[in-house]
Coordinates of C-alpha atoms in Angstrom, one line a residue:
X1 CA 18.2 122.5 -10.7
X2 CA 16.7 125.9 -10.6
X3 CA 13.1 127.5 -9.6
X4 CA 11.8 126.7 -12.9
X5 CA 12.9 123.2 -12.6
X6 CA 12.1 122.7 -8.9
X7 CA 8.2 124.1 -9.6
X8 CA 8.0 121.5 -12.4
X9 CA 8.9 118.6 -11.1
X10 CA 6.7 119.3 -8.0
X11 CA 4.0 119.4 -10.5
X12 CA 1.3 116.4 -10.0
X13 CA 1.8 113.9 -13.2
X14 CA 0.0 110.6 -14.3
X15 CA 2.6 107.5 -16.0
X16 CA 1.4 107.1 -19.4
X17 CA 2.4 105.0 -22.6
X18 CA 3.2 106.8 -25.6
X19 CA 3.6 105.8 -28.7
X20 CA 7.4 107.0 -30.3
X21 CA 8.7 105.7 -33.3
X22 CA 10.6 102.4 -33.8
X23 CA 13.9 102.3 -35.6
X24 CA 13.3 101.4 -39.2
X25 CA 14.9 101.7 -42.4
X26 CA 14.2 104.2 -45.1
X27 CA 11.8 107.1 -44.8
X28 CA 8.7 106.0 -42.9
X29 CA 5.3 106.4 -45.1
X30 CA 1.4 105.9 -44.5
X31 CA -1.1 105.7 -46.9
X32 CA -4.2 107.9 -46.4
X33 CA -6.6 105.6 -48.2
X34 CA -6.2 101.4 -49.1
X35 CA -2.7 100.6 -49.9
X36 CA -1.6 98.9 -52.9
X37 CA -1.6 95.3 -52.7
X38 CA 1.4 93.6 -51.1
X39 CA 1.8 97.0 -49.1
X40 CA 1.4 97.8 -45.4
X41 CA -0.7 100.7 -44.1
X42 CA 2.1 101.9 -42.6
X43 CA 5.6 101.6 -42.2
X44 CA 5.8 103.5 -39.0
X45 CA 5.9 100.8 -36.0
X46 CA 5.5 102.3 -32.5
X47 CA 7.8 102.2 -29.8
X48 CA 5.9 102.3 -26.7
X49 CA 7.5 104.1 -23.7
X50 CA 6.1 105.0 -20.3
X51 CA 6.6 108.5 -19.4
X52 CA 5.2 111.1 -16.7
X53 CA 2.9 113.3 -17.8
X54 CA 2.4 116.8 -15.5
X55 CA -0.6 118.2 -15.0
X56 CA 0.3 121.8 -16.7
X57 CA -2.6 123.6 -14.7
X58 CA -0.8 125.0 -12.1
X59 CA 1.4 127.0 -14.3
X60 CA -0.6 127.6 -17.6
X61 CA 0.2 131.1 -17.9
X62 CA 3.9 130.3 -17.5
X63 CA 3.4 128.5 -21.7
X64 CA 3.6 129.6 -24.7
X65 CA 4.0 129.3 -28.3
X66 CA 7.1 131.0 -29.3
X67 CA 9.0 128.6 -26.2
X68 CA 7.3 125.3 -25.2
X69 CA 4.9 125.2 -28.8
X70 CA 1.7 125.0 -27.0
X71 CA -0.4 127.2 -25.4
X72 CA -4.1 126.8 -22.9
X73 CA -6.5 130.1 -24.2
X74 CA -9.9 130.2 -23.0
X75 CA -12.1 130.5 -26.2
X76 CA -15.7 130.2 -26.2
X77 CA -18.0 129.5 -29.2
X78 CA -21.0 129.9 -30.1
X79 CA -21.2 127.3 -32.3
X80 CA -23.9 124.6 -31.7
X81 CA -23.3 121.4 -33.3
X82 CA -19.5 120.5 -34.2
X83 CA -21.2 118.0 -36.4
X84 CA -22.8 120.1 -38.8
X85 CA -19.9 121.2 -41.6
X86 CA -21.9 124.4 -42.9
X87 CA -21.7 125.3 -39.0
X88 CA -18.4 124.9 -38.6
X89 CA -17.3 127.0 -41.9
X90 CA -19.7 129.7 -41.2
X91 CA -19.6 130.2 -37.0
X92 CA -16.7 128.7 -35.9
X93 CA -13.8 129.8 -39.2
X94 CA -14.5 133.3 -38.8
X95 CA -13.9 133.1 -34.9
X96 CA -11.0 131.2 -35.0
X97 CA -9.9 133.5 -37.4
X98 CA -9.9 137.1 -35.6
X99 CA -9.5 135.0 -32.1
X100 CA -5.7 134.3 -33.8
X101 CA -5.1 137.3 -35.4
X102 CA -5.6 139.1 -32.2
X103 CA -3.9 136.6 -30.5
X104 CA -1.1 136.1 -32.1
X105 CA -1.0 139.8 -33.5
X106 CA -0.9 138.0 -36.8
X107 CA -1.2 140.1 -40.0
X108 CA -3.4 137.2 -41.6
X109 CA -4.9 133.8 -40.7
X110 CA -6.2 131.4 -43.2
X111 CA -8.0 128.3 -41.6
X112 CA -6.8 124.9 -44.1
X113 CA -8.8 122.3 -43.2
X114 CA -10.2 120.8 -39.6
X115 CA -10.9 117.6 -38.4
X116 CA -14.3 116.5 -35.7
X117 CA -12.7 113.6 -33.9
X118 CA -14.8 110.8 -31.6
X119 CA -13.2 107.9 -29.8
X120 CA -14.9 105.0 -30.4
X121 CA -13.6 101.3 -28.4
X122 CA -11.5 99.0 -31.4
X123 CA -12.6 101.1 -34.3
X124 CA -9.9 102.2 -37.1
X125 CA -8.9 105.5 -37.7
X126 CA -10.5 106.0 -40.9
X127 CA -10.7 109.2 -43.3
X128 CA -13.6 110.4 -44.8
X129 CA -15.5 108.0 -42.8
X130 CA -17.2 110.4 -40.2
X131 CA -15.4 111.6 -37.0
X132 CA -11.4 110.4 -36.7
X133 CA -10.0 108.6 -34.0
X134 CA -7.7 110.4 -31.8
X135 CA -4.0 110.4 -33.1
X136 CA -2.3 108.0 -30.7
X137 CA 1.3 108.6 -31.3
X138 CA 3.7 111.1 -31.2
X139 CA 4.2 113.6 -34.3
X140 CA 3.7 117.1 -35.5
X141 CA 1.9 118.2 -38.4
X142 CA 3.8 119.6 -40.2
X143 CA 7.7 119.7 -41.4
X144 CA 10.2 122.0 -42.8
X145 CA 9.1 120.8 -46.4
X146 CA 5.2 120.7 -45.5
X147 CA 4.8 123.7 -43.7
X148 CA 6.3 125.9 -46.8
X149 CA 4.3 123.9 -49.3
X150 CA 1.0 124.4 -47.6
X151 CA 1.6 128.2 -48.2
X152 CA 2.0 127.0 -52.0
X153 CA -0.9 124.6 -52.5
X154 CA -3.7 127.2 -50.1
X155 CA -2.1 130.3 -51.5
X156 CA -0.6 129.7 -55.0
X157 CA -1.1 133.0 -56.5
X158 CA 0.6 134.8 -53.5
X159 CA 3.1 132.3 -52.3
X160 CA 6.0 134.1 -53.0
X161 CA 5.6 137.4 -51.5
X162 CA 3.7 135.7 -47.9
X163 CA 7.1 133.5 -47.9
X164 CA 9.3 136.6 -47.7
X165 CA 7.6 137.1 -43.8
X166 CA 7.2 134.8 -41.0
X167 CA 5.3 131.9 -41.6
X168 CA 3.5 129.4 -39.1
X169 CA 1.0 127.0 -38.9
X170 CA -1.0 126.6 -35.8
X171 CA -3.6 124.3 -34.7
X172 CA -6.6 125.1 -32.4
X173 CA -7.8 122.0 -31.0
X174 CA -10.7 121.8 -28.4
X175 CA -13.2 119.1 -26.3
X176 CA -16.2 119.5 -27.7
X177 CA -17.6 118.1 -24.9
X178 CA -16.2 118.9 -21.2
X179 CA -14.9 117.7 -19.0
X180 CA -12.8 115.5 -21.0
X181 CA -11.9 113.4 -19.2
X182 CA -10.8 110.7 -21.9
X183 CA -8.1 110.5 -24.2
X184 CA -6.7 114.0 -23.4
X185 CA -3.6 115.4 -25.1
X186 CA -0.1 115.0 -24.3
X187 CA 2.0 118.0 -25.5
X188 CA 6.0 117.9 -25.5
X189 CA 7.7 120.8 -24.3
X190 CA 9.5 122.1 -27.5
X191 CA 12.6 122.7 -25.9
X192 CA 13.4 119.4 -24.6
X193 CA 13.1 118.0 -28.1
X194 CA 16.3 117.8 -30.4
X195 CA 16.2 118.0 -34.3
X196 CA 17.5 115.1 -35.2
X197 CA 14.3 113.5 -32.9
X198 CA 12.0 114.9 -35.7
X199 CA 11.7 112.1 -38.4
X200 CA 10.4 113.4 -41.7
X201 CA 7.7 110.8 -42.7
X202 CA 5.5 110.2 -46.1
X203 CA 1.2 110.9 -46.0
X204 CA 0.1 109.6 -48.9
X205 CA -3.1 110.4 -50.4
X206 CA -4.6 109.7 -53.6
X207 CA -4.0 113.0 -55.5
X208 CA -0.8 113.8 -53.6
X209 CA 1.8 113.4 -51.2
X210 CA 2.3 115.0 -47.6
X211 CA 4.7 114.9 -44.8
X212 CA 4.8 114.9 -41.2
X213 CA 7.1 114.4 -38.4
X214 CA 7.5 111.2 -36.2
X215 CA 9.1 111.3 -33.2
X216 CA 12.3 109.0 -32.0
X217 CA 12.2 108.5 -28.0
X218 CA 14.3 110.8 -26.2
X219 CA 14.4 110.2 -22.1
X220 CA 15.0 114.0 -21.9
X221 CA 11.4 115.0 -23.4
X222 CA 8.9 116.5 -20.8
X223 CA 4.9 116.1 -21.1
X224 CA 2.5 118.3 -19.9
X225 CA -1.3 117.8 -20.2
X226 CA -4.4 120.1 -19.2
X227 CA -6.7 117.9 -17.5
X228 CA -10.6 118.4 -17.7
X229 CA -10.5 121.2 -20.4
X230 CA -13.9 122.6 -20.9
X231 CA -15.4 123.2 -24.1
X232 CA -14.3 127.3 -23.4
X233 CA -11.0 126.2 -23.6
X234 CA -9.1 125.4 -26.7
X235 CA -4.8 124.5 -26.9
X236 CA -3.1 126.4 -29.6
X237 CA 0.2 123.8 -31.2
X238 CA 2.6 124.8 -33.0
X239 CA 3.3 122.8 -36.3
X240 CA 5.4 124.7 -38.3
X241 CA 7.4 128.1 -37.9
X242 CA 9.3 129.4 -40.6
X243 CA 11.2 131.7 -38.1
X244 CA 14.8 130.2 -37.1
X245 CA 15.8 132.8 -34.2
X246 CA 15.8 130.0 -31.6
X247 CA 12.1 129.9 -30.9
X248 CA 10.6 126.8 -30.9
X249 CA 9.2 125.8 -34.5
X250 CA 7.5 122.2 -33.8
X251 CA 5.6 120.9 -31.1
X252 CA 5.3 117.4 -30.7
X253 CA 1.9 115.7 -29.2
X254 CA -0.4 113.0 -28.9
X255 CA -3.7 111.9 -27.7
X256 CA -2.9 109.1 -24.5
X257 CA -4.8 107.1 -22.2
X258 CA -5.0 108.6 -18.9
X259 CA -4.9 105.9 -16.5
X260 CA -6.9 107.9 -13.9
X261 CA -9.6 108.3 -16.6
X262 CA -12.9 107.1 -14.6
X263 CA -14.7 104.0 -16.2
X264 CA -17.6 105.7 -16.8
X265 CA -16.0 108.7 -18.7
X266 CA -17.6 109.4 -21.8
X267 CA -15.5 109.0 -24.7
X268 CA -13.7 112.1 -26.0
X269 CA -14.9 114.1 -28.8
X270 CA -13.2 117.3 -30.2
X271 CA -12.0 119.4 -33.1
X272 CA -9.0 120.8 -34.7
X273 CA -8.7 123.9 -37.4
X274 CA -5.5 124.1 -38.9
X275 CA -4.2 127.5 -39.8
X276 CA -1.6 129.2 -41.8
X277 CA -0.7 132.6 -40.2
X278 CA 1.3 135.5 -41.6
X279 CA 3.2 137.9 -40.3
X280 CA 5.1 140.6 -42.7
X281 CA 8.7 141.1 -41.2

């Protein structure tokens, strides 16, 4: 075992359940919207696992995108209300924007989408319904197909050329209220996890169809978490790189129950901007 290894697993960690994929047959799909009838929600079945979790806070400096796929950046805003979408578009995009171009020393960054998520006890997760629920099992974003085909359907006009450099899509998620101490997020170190523990797996929407990875259980995966992030800290994932030079190009994670969360915690809420960033080669 070297140092690396040694300062790791001297790390304080919490046991946690996450939620992997169960073995199923055919290409695992979930609808985005009411199903047809006579057709399940979902497809994907979870395959609960108990697995330590270390607290990465000790060593934070020690990640980063390019190895593990996530990385803690302190990131203030001066936005106000997370709730208010003409806030968010106007404030917060063109922050996130020059925070990752600088960064990431990224040519370009074009911001997709983002999602305002609020745990609420026994409700669905439900698009387009106010806030999300946090995502409680393991996948990334994006896939090989996805992450190219976002360029495409954001950028049609330029597609081609941008696709000639180095492509990624990164996702800036952050409390928006602090400490969060509830449902905090579980990020896989990227190079404990295997290809073939990537499942390609159907979104389908109404107008079109998208695809993101599950994850198959593998005992050699290791979880890191950041516990009590503040509002002035945000966690950069990886969901897609185009590069294949043996950096890491997906980072699996997942929202988890924390079982030291206090009782009286309040629920977490947060937000996520997904990005497409450039660099010419």
């Amino acid at each position: 075992m070297g140092l690396q290894e040694r300062k790791i697993e001297s790390l304080p960690f919490v046991t946690a359940e996450l939620n992997y994929l169960a073995p199923i047959e055919g290409k695992p799909r979930t609808y985005a919207f009411d199903p047809p009838p006579g057709e399940p929600k979902s497809t994907s079945l979870p395959e609960p696992h108990k697995v330590p979790i270390f607290d990465a806070r000790l060593i934070a400096q020690n990640f980063s995108l390019d190895r593990e796929g996530f990385a803690l950046v302190r990131h203030p805003t001066q936005v106000k209300d997370f709730y208010n979408e003409d806030e968010v578009r106007a404030v917060y995009y063109p922050a996130v924007e020059a925070f990752l171009r600088a960064t990431l020393k990224a040519d370009r960054v074009v911001i997709f989408d983002h999602t305002v998520r609020k745990r609420v006890e026994g409700a669905p997760d439900i698009r387009d319904g106010g806030p999300r629920q946090p995502a409680t099992r393991v996948h990334v974003d994006q896939t090989i197909t996805s992450g190219t085909n976002r360029v495409r359907e954001h950028l049609p006009d330029e597609a081609d050329e941008l696709l000639k450099g180095r492509v990624q899509v990164i996702n800036l998620w952050r409390p928006i209220r602090g400490p969060l101490r509830d449902s905090p997020l579980a990020m896989a170190d990227g190079t404990t996890v295997k290809p073939e523990d990537l499942v390609a797996s159907d979104l389908i929407y109404p107008n079109r169809r998208g695809e993101t990875y599950s994850v198959k259980y593998n005992p050699n995966h290791r979880w890191f978490y950041f516990p009590e992030m503040t509002p002035d800290e945000a966690l950069l994932l990886k969901c897609y790189d185009s590069a294949t030079d043996g950096r890491t190009r997906f980072g699996p994670h997942t929202a988890f129950v924390d079982p030291t969360t206090p009782a009286d915690a309040a629920p977490r809420e947060s937000i996520e901007v997904r990005t497409l960033v450039f660099h010419r080669q």
